GROMACS .gro file of C-alpha atoms in nm:
model
  420
    1MET     CA    1   0.000   0.000   0.000
    2ARG     CA    2   0.133   0.341  -0.095
    3LEU     CA    3   0.186   0.607   0.171
    4LEU     CA    4  -0.070   0.840   0.009
    5GLN     CA    5  -0.338   0.570   0.021
    6LYS     CA    6  -0.258   0.486   0.382
    7LEU     CA    7  -0.277   0.853   0.482
    8ASN     CA    8  -0.608   0.898   0.300
    9ARG     CA    9  -0.758   0.592   0.465
   10THR     CA   10  -0.639   0.708   0.806
   11TYR     CA   11  -0.787   1.056   0.749
   12ILE     CA   12  -1.115   0.907   0.627
   13PHE     CA   13  -1.142   0.672   0.926
   14PHE     CA   14  -1.075   0.934   1.193
   15SER     CA   15  -1.279   1.201   1.012
   16SER     CA   16  -1.576   0.963   0.986
   17LEU     CA   17  -1.544   0.878   1.354
   18LEU     CA   18  -1.523   1.247   1.445
   19PHE     CA   19  -1.825   1.335   1.230
   20LEU     CA   20  -2.026   1.052   1.383
   21VAL     CA   21  -1.953   1.173   1.737
   22ALA     CA   22  -2.022   1.533   1.633
   23GLY     CA   23  -2.354   1.428   1.474
   24ILE     CA   24  -2.467   1.247   1.790
   25LEU     CA   25  -2.374   1.541   2.013
   26LEU     CA   26  -2.537   1.787   1.773
   27TYR     CA   27  -2.858   1.582   1.772
   28PHE     CA   28  -2.888   1.571   2.151
   29PHE     CA   29  -2.796   1.936   2.205
   30LEU     CA   30  -3.021   2.055   1.924
   31THR     CA   31  -3.328   1.857   2.031
   32ALA     CA   32  -3.281   1.951   2.396
   33ASN     CA   33  -3.248   2.320   2.310
   34ILE     CA   34  -3.550   2.321   2.076
   35ASP     CA   35  -3.764   2.136   2.331
   36TYR     CA   36  -3.662   2.383   2.601
   37GLU     CA   37  -3.742   2.683   2.382
   38ALA     CA   38  -4.078   2.532   2.284
   39GLU     CA   39  -4.174   2.472   2.647
   40GLU     CA   40  -4.063   2.820   2.747
   41GLN     CA   41  -4.269   2.978   2.468
   42LEU     CA   42  -4.580   2.778   2.561
   43LEU     CA   43  -4.547   2.869   2.929
   44ASN     CA   44  -4.511   3.240   2.845
   45THR     CA   45  -4.817   3.221   2.624
   46GLU     CA   46  -5.010   3.046   2.902
   47ARG     CA   47  -4.926   3.328   3.143
   48ARG     CA   48  -5.038   3.592   2.890
   49ILE     CA   49  -5.372   3.417   2.844
   50ALA     CA   50  -5.415   3.399   3.225
   51ARG     CA   51  -5.363   3.776   3.243
   52GLN     CA   52  -5.622   3.828   2.968
   53LEU     CA   53  -5.872   3.619   3.160
   54THR     CA   54  -5.797   3.823   3.471
   55ARG     CA   55  -5.883   4.142   3.280
   56GLY     CA   56  -6.208   3.983   3.166
   57GLN     CA   57  -6.097   3.921   2.809
   58THR     CA   58  -6.178   3.591   2.644
   59PRO     CA   59  -5.904   3.463   2.404
   60THR     CA   60  -6.011   3.336   2.064
   61LYS     CA   61  -6.002   2.959   2.030
   62LEU     CA   62  -5.766   2.833   1.761
   63PHE     CA   63  -5.776   2.454   1.737
   64PRO     CA   64  -5.543   2.273   1.785
   65VAL     CA   65  -5.304   2.548   1.897
   66LEU     CA   66  -5.518   2.722   2.162
   67GLU     CA   67  -5.819   2.608   2.364
   68VAL     CA   68  -5.966   2.797   2.665
   69THR     CA   69  -6.263   2.640   2.840
   70GLN     CA   70  -6.453   2.758   3.150
   71LEU     CA   71  -6.507   2.464   3.383
   72ALA     CA   72  -6.845   2.404   3.547
   73ALA     CA   73  -6.700   2.307   3.883
   74HIS     CA   74  -6.420   2.452   4.082
   75GLN     CA   75  -6.090   2.263   4.046
   76PRO     CA   76  -5.750   2.312   4.202
   77GLN     CA   77  -5.486   2.486   3.995
   78ARG     CA   78  -5.236   2.263   3.821
   79LEU     CA   79  -5.005   2.263   3.516
   80THR     CA   80  -4.880   1.969   3.309
   81ILE     CA   81  -4.648   1.948   3.008
   82THR     CA   82  -4.681   1.646   2.778
   83ASP     CA   83  -4.633   1.534   2.419
   84THR     CA   84  -4.940   1.429   2.224
   85THR     CA   85  -5.042   1.342   1.871
   86MET     CA   86  -5.342   1.489   1.695
   87PHE     CA   87  -5.485   1.490   1.347
   88ASP     CA   88  -5.403   1.816   1.172
   89GLN     CA   89  -5.676   1.898   0.925
   90VAL     CA   90  -5.453   2.146   0.743
   91GLU     CA   91  -5.166   1.901   0.701
   92GLY     CA   92  -5.403   1.608   0.663
   93GLU     CA   93  -5.201   1.377   0.889
   94GLU     CA   94  -5.118   1.293   1.245
   95GLU     CA   95  -4.873   1.543   1.395
   96THR     CA   96  -4.676   1.552   1.718
   97PHE     CA   97  -4.744   1.847   1.950
   98ARG     CA   98  -4.588   1.973   2.270
   99GLN     CA   99  -4.884   2.043   2.500
  100VAL     CA  100  -4.918   2.263   2.809
  101ARG     CA  101  -5.240   2.210   3.002
  102SER     CA  102  -5.322   2.424   3.304
  103VAL     CA  103  -5.616   2.493   3.532
  104ARG     CA  104  -5.646   2.854   3.655
  105ASN     CA  105  -5.885   2.992   3.916
  106ILE     CA  106  -5.955   3.347   3.802
  107ASN     CA  107  -6.227   3.580   3.932
  108GLY     CA  108  -6.410   3.292   4.102
  109HIS     CA  109  -6.412   3.070   3.797
  110SER     CA  110  -6.196   2.778   3.691
  111TYR     CA  111  -6.054   2.779   3.341
  112ALA     CA  112  -5.878   2.502   3.148
  113ILE     CA  113  -5.610   2.642   2.923
  114VAL     CA  114  -5.460   2.409   2.661
  115LEU     CA  115  -5.173   2.528   2.442
  116ARG     CA  116  -5.009   2.317   2.175
  117GLN     CA  117  -4.710   2.370   1.948
  118MET     CA  118  -4.613   2.140   1.665
  119VAL     CA  119  -4.269   1.988   1.712
  120VAL     CA  120  -4.037   1.836   1.454
  121GLN     CA  121  -4.007   1.460   1.483
  122HIS     CA  122  -3.672   1.321   1.596
  123SER     CA  123  -3.636   1.117   1.277
  124GLU     CA  124  -3.644   1.441   1.078
  125TYR     CA  125  -3.369   1.582   1.300
  126ILE     CA  126  -3.160   1.274   1.237
  127MET     CA  127  -3.218   1.288   0.862
  128THR     CA  128  -3.136   1.659   0.840
  129ILE     CA  129  -2.822   1.633   1.053
  130GLY     CA  130  -2.712   1.319   0.866
  131CYS     CA  131  -2.752   1.482   0.525
  132ILE     CA  132  -2.555   1.788   0.635
  133LEU     CA  133  -2.274   1.577   0.782
  134VAL     CA  134  -2.255   1.355   0.473
  135LEU     CA  135  -2.237   1.663   0.250
  136VAL     CA  136  -1.966   1.823   0.462
  137MET     CA  137  -1.778   1.490   0.481
  138GLY     CA  138  -1.793   1.452   0.104
  139LEU     CA  139  -1.661   1.805   0.048
  140LEU     CA  140  -1.386   1.743   0.303
  141LEU     CA  141  -1.279   1.420   0.131
  142VAL     CA  142  -1.273   1.588  -0.210
  143CYS     CA  143  -1.062   1.874  -0.076
  144LEU     CA  144  -0.838   1.631   0.112
  145THR     CA  145  -0.783   1.415  -0.197
  146MET     CA  146  -0.698   1.717  -0.412
  147MET     CA  147  -0.463   1.851  -0.144
  148ASN     CA  148  -0.285   1.515  -0.102
  149ARG     CA  149  -0.242   1.479  -0.476
  150SER     CA  150  -0.095   1.825  -0.494
  151ILE     CA  151   0.142   1.743  -0.208
  152HIS     CA  152   0.226   1.412  -0.375
  153ARG     CA  153   0.324   1.587  -0.700
  154THR     CA  154   0.533   1.855  -0.532
  155VAL     CA  155   0.665   1.754  -0.191
  156TRP     CA  156   0.709   1.379  -0.254
  157GLN     CA  157   0.860   1.416  -0.600
  158SER     CA  158   1.200   1.467  -0.439
  159PHE     CA  159   1.156   1.141  -0.248
  160TYR     CA  160   1.072   0.943  -0.560
  161ASN     CA  161   1.368   1.092  -0.747
  162THR     CA  162   1.593   0.984  -0.463
  163LEU     CA  163   1.437   0.638  -0.460
  164GLU     CA  164   1.505   0.589  -0.833
  165THR     CA  165   1.864   0.704  -0.789
  166VAL     CA  166   1.920   0.465  -0.498
  167LYS     CA  167   1.767   0.176  -0.696
  168SER     CA  168   2.017   0.231  -0.974
  169PHE     CA  169   2.312   0.255  -0.733
  170SER     CA  170   2.581  -0.012  -0.760
  171VAL     CA  171   2.900  -0.061  -0.565
  172HIS     CA  172   3.067  -0.114  -0.902
  173GLN     CA  173   3.010   0.245  -1.014
  174PRO     CA  174   3.322   0.464  -1.022
  175GLY     CA  175   3.195   0.755  -0.813
  176PRO     CA  176   2.978   0.827  -0.508
  177LEU     CA  177   2.599   0.847  -0.517
  178GLN     CA  178   2.477   1.179  -0.659
  179LEU     CA  179   2.147   1.305  -0.511
  180GLN     CA  180   1.957   1.624  -0.590
  181GLU     CA  181   1.936   1.898  -0.329
  182SER     CA  182   1.599   1.920  -0.153
  183ALA     CA  183   1.435   2.221   0.011
  184ILE     CA  184   1.274   1.990   0.270
  185GLN     CA  185   1.496   1.940   0.572
  186GLU     CA  186   1.393   1.578   0.640
  187PHE     CA  187   1.462   1.475   0.280
  188GLN     CA  188   1.794   1.653   0.281
  189GLU     CA  189   1.897   1.469   0.598
  190MET     CA  190   1.794   1.144   0.431
  191HIS     CA  191   2.005   1.235   0.124
  192THR     CA  192   2.307   1.299   0.345
  193ALA     CA  193   2.265   0.968   0.530
  194LEU     CA  194   2.216   0.773   0.205
  195ALA     CA  195   2.520   0.936   0.046
  196ARG     CA  196   2.737   0.840   0.344
  197LEU     CA  197   2.597   0.488   0.360
  198THR     CA  198   2.636   0.412  -0.010
  199GLU     CA  199   2.983   0.562  -0.023
  200LYS     CA  200   3.091   0.349   0.273
  201ALA     CA  201   2.945   0.040   0.103
  202ARG     CA  202   3.127   0.125  -0.221
  203LEU     CA  203   3.460   0.181  -0.046
  204ASP     CA  204   3.419  -0.136   0.164
  205TYR     CA  205   3.348  -0.332  -0.152
  206LEU     CA  206   3.655  -0.192  -0.327
  207ALA     CA  207   3.871  -0.268  -0.022
  208LEU     CA  208   3.736  -0.623   0.001
  209LYS     CA  209   3.780  -0.678  -0.370
  210GLU     CA  210   4.138  -0.553  -0.360
  211PHE     CA  211   4.213  -0.765  -0.053
  212SER     CA  212   4.062  -1.080  -0.211
  213GLU     CA  213   4.256  -1.034  -0.533
  214ASN     CA  214   4.582  -0.957  -0.354
  215ALA     CA  215   4.538  -1.239  -0.105
  216SER     CA  216   4.460  -1.487  -0.381
  217HIS     CA  217   4.758  -1.380  -0.586
  218GLU     CA  218   4.999  -1.368  -0.295
  219MET     CA  219   4.887  -1.710  -0.168
  220GLN     CA  220   4.871  -1.880  -0.505
  221THR     CA  221   5.229  -1.793  -0.598
  222PRO     CA  222   5.404  -1.951  -0.294
  223LEU     CA  223   5.168  -2.249  -0.316
  224ALA     CA  224   5.270  -2.306  -0.677
  225VAL     CA  225   5.638  -2.277  -0.581
  226LEU     CA  226   5.587  -2.518  -0.294
  227GLN     CA  227   5.414  -2.767  -0.523
  228ASN     CA  228   5.697  -2.750  -0.775
  229LYS     CA  229   5.959  -2.807  -0.506
  230LEU     CA  230   5.770  -3.107  -0.374
  231ASP     CA  231   5.747  -3.252  -0.724
  232GLU     CA  232   6.122  -3.208  -0.765
  233LEU     CA  233   6.185  -3.383  -0.434
  234LEU     CA  234   5.978  -3.679  -0.545
  235GLN     CA  235   6.211  -3.724  -0.841
  236ASP     CA  236   6.515  -3.762  -0.614
  237PRO     CA  237   6.623  -4.130  -0.631
  238ALA     CA  238   6.785  -4.106  -0.288
  239LEU     CA  239   6.444  -4.068  -0.116
  240SER     CA  240   6.329  -4.345   0.108
  241GLU     CA  241   5.979  -4.487   0.079
  242LEU     CA  242   5.875  -4.315   0.402
  243GLN     CA  243   6.006  -3.979   0.288
  244ALA     CA  244   5.828  -4.017  -0.047
  245ARG     CA  245   5.500  -4.084   0.132
  246HIS     CA  246   5.546  -3.776   0.349
  247ILE     CA  247   5.619  -3.562   0.044
  248GLN     CA  248   5.312  -3.699  -0.137
  249THR     CA  249   5.097  -3.619   0.166
  250ALA     CA  250   5.238  -3.267   0.178
  251GLY     CA  251   5.176  -3.228  -0.197
  252ALA     CA  252   4.813  -3.336  -0.158
  253ALA     CA  253   4.770  -3.085   0.126
  254VAL     CA  254   4.920  -2.807  -0.091
  255GLN     CA  255   4.687  -2.895  -0.379
  256LYS     CA  256   4.389  -2.893  -0.146
  257LEU     CA  257   4.494  -2.558  -0.001
  258SER     CA  258   4.534  -2.415  -0.351
  259LYS     CA  259   4.191  -2.539  -0.453
  260LEU     CA  260   4.041  -2.404  -0.131
  261ASN     CA  261   4.196  -2.064  -0.198
  262GLN     CA  262   4.051  -2.052  -0.550
  263THR     CA  263   3.707  -2.171  -0.435
  264LEU     CA  264   3.681  -1.918  -0.152
  265LEU     CA  265   3.789  -1.645  -0.391
  266LEU     CA  266   3.517  -1.752  -0.634
  267LEU     CA  267   3.257  -1.741  -0.355
  268THR     CA  268   3.371  -1.393  -0.257
  269LYS     CA  269   3.348  -1.270  -0.616
  270ILE     CA  270   2.998  -1.412  -0.654
  271GLU     CA  271   2.877  -1.257  -0.328
  272ASN     CA  272   3.031  -0.924  -0.430
  273ARG     CA  273   2.843  -0.947  -0.763
  274GLN     CA  274   3.158  -0.914  -0.971
  275PHE     CA  275   3.007  -1.126  -1.250
  276ILE     CA  276   2.804  -0.846  -1.406
  277HIS     CA  277   2.785  -0.967  -1.765
  278THR     CA  278   2.476  -1.176  -1.850
  279GLU     CA  279   2.342  -1.333  -2.166
  280ALA     CA  280   2.074  -1.576  -2.279
  281ILE     CA  281   2.189  -1.931  -2.210
  282CYS     CA  282   2.050  -2.265  -2.323
  283VAL     CA  283   2.086  -2.484  -2.014
  284THR     CA  284   2.070  -2.811  -2.207
  285ALA     CA  285   2.368  -2.716  -2.427
  286PHE     CA  286   2.575  -2.632  -2.118
  287LEU     CA  287   2.473  -2.961  -1.957
  288ARG     CA  288   2.587  -3.164  -2.258
  289ARG     CA  289   2.920  -2.983  -2.261
  290GLN     CA  290   2.978  -3.055  -1.892
  291LEU     CA  291   2.882  -3.421  -1.940
  292ASP     CA  292   3.142  -3.449  -2.217
  293LEU     CA  293   3.406  -3.299  -1.987
  294LEU     CA  294   3.316  -3.542  -1.707
  295GLU     CA  295   3.283  -3.848  -1.932
  296ASP     CA  296   3.599  -4.017  -1.797
  297PHE     CA  297   3.473  -3.995  -1.436
  298ILE     CA  298   3.133  -4.128  -1.544
  299LEU     CA  299   3.291  -4.425  -1.722
  300GLU     CA  300   3.520  -4.492  -1.430
  301LYS     CA  301   3.218  -4.548  -1.200
  302GLU     CA  302   3.013  -4.714  -1.475
  303LEU     CA  303   2.726  -4.475  -1.420
  304GLN     CA  304   2.411  -4.473  -1.633
  305VAL     CA  305   2.330  -4.112  -1.735
  306THR     CA  306   2.000  -4.003  -1.888
  307LEU     CA  307   1.922  -3.650  -2.007
  308GLU     CA  308   1.557  -3.572  -2.082
  309GLU     CA  309   1.458  -3.233  -2.218
  310VAL     CA  310   1.083  -3.192  -2.166
  311ALA     CA  311   1.096  -2.827  -2.273
  312ALA     CA  312   1.369  -2.581  -2.365
  313LEU     CA  313   1.514  -2.400  -2.064
  314ARG     CA  314   1.678  -2.064  -2.129
  315VAL     CA  315   1.799  -1.833  -1.856
  316SER     CA  316   1.970  -1.495  -1.840
  317ALA     CA  317   2.292  -1.528  -1.643
  318ASN     CA  318   2.669  -1.511  -1.657
  319PRO     CA  319   2.801  -1.802  -1.870
  320ALA     CA  320   3.097  -1.866  -1.639
  321LEU     CA  321   2.869  -1.893  -1.335
  322VAL     CA  322   2.632  -2.130  -1.517
  323ASP     CA  323   2.933  -2.347  -1.606
  324VAL     CA  324   3.044  -2.346  -1.241
  325LEU     CA  325   2.690  -2.425  -1.124
  326LEU     CA  326   2.639  -2.721  -1.357
  327SER     CA  327   2.993  -2.848  -1.305
  328ASN     CA  328   2.944  -2.856  -0.927
  329LEU     CA  329   2.603  -3.024  -0.958
  330LEU     CA  330   2.728  -3.298  -1.192
  331SER     CA  331   3.055  -3.346  -1.008
  332ASN     CA  332   2.862  -3.382  -0.683
  333ALA     CA  333   2.627  -3.637  -0.844
  334ILE     CA  334   2.927  -3.837  -0.975
  335LYS     CA  335   3.150  -3.812  -0.668
  336HIS     CA  336   2.882  -3.918  -0.417
  337ASN     CA  337   2.724  -4.183  -0.641
  338ASN     CA  338   2.733  -4.557  -0.599
  339PRO     CA  339   2.938  -4.768  -0.844
  340GLN     CA  340   2.719  -4.869  -1.138
  341GLY     CA  341   2.461  -4.619  -1.015
  342PHE     CA  342   2.254  -4.372  -1.215
  343ILE     CA  343   2.228  -4.000  -1.287
  344SER     CA  344   1.895  -3.869  -1.416
  345ILE     CA  345   1.873  -3.517  -1.556
  346GLU     CA  346   1.535  -3.363  -1.639
  347VAL     CA  347   1.505  -3.023  -1.805
  348GLN     CA  348   1.170  -2.844  -1.804
  349LYS     CA  349   1.059  -2.495  -1.903
  350ASN     CA  350   1.139  -2.342  -1.565
  351ARG     CA  351   1.295  -2.630  -1.370
  352LEU     CA  352   1.613  -2.838  -1.364
  353LEU     CA  353   1.612  -3.167  -1.172
  354ILE     CA  354   1.927  -3.376  -1.123
  355SER     CA  355   1.885  -3.707  -0.941
  356ASN     CA  356   2.144  -3.970  -0.857
  357SER     CA  357   2.183  -4.283  -0.650
  358GLY     CA  358   2.383  -4.260  -0.329
  359LYS     CA  359   2.405  -4.342   0.038
  360PRO     CA  360   2.142  -4.209   0.282
  361LEU     CA  361   2.232  -3.879   0.449
  362PRO     CA  362   2.316  -3.878   0.821
  363TYR     CA  363   2.156  -3.532   0.866
  364ALA     CA  364   1.907  -3.290   0.708
  365PRO     CA  365   1.962  -3.224   0.333
  366SER     CA  366   1.950  -2.847   0.385
  367LEU     CA  367   2.277  -2.863   0.583
  368LEU     CA  368   2.461  -2.969   0.267
  369PHE     CA  369   2.438  -2.610   0.142
  370GLU     CA  370   2.645  -2.486   0.435
  371ARG     CA  371   3.015  -2.423   0.378
  372PHE     CA  372   3.250  -2.714   0.459
  373SER     CA  373   2.952  -2.947   0.508
  374LYS     CA  374   3.016  -3.303   0.387
  375ALA     CA  375   2.810  -3.621   0.405
  376ASP     CA  376   3.129  -3.823   0.450
  377ALA     CA  377   3.378  -3.666   0.690
  378SER     CA  378   3.660  -3.876   0.544
  379SER     CA  379   3.598  -3.746   0.192
  380SER     CA  380   3.866  -3.536   0.025
  381SER     CA  381   3.596  -3.292  -0.089
  382LEU     CA  382   3.618  -2.935   0.040
  383GLY     CA  383   3.247  -2.923   0.117
  384LEU     CA  384   3.201  -2.602  -0.081
  385GLY     CA  385   3.038  -2.730  -0.401
  386LEU     CA  386   2.677  -2.691  -0.293
  387ALA     CA  387   2.760  -2.370  -0.107
  388ILE     CA  388   2.870  -2.226  -0.442
  389VAL     CA  389   2.550  -2.361  -0.602
  390ARG     CA  390   2.336  -2.190  -0.337
  391THR     CA  391   2.528  -1.862  -0.370
  392ILE     CA  392   2.481  -1.856  -0.748
  393CYS     CA  393   2.110  -1.936  -0.713
  394HIS     CA  394   2.065  -1.658  -0.458
  395LEU     CA  395   2.242  -1.418  -0.692
  396TYR     CA  396   1.980  -1.471  -0.963
  397ALA     CA  397   1.683  -1.538  -0.728
  398TRP     CA  398   1.659  -1.904  -0.828
  399ASP     CA  399   1.507  -2.149  -0.581
  400VAL     CA  400   1.725  -2.451  -0.500
  401LYS     CA  401   1.615  -2.755  -0.297
  402TYR     CA  402   1.773  -3.087  -0.205
  403HIS     CA  403   1.554  -3.397  -0.158
  404VAL     CA  404   1.648  -3.744  -0.040
  405GLN     CA  405   1.425  -4.053  -0.070
  406LYS     CA  406   1.609  -4.359   0.058
  407ASP     CA  407   1.905  -4.400  -0.183
  408ARG     CA  408   1.780  -4.140  -0.437
  409HIS     CA  409   1.925  -3.790  -0.406
  410SER     CA  410   1.756  -3.509  -0.604
  411LEU     CA  411   1.861  -3.149  -0.644
  412GLU     CA  412   1.596  -2.920  -0.794
  413ILE     CA  413   1.641  -2.565  -0.921
  414THR     CA  414   1.336  -2.358  -1.010
  415PHE     CA  415   1.375  -2.057  -1.236
  416PRO     CA  416   1.091  -1.806  -1.177
  417GLU     CA  417   1.164  -1.606  -1.491
  418THR     CA  418   1.289  -1.789  -1.796
  419LEU     CA  419   1.348  -1.667  -2.149
  420ALA     CA  420   1.121  -1.787  -2.425
   0.00000   0.00000   0.00000
């Protein structure tokens, strides 16, 4: 929900509540005041008629507003105020009247004085007040909507310009974030904070990138030298069998360290979004190429591989990352497979499913995506293959899941947006 809509709904809710309370209060105050004025007017008129009777004047009867009757017998003085309904011949319908009835003893005679005044029914009050409030509420909402739209076009335009600029910001850009000056103090403070934050993120990224590249280069060089020296030592005929085994173990550790260095560097580059270039990729073609590269390993384990393309799958991604993704998936399926097992690959319009035979997992499949997580602790694997897969999938908002059913392992990747 947009801010303008939320503000309008809030204004409408509280304004409606306020108008409802105001209407109820207005109804009670208005009816009470009108009833009081009507009673006061009737009582004043009754006193005037009593004075006329005292002076010997007989008021003219005017039904149903005024009736003065001389009573045959003497009665005590009294006065009552009631509401009554009578048929009004002029209006041709039953009407509600406020009635004052009194008995006066004047000049030795008793008189009955009846005064009536037509009153407006309460339903008419409610209808009149309701119509007025609805009219005022409608005018208020129209004015409020026009005012908010005007504010939206002027005041909030600076905010939307800033939002578009921030959306297009990238840590790869050469300079700091450039934001327009704003006459509104709050927006200007936001611009200052965003400029500082994005510049810090850009500088941190550059520092991390430089460190990763330097660390990789500086580590890879001595590792290569160390590997060469170990290879030379192995060629020395004077080595004993024990010494040769130690050198081979050291060489394997150096190779593993070198591979670990390259893999961690790749993960860092992916997380830092250094693979900017993307293009349309046919996933099936990349799969076939990787299967050709891994053919020797497949034949060595005598694996049965099937590739079924239900529908063409095309994605927009970096070709190098797609190669890394598929290479890790297939290598994982081969490495952790049973001898004479199977690998089943199914390609659909927006889904890739790779299944293989293998041993049951000792823990939850989701843990395999964690770094340095391995099903077999004695394996020479680094435990980073599926971590790289997950990182690449997160980069492009692809959904990756790992399922295990007895000895069948399945890794599924869903592509929400695929190219036709």
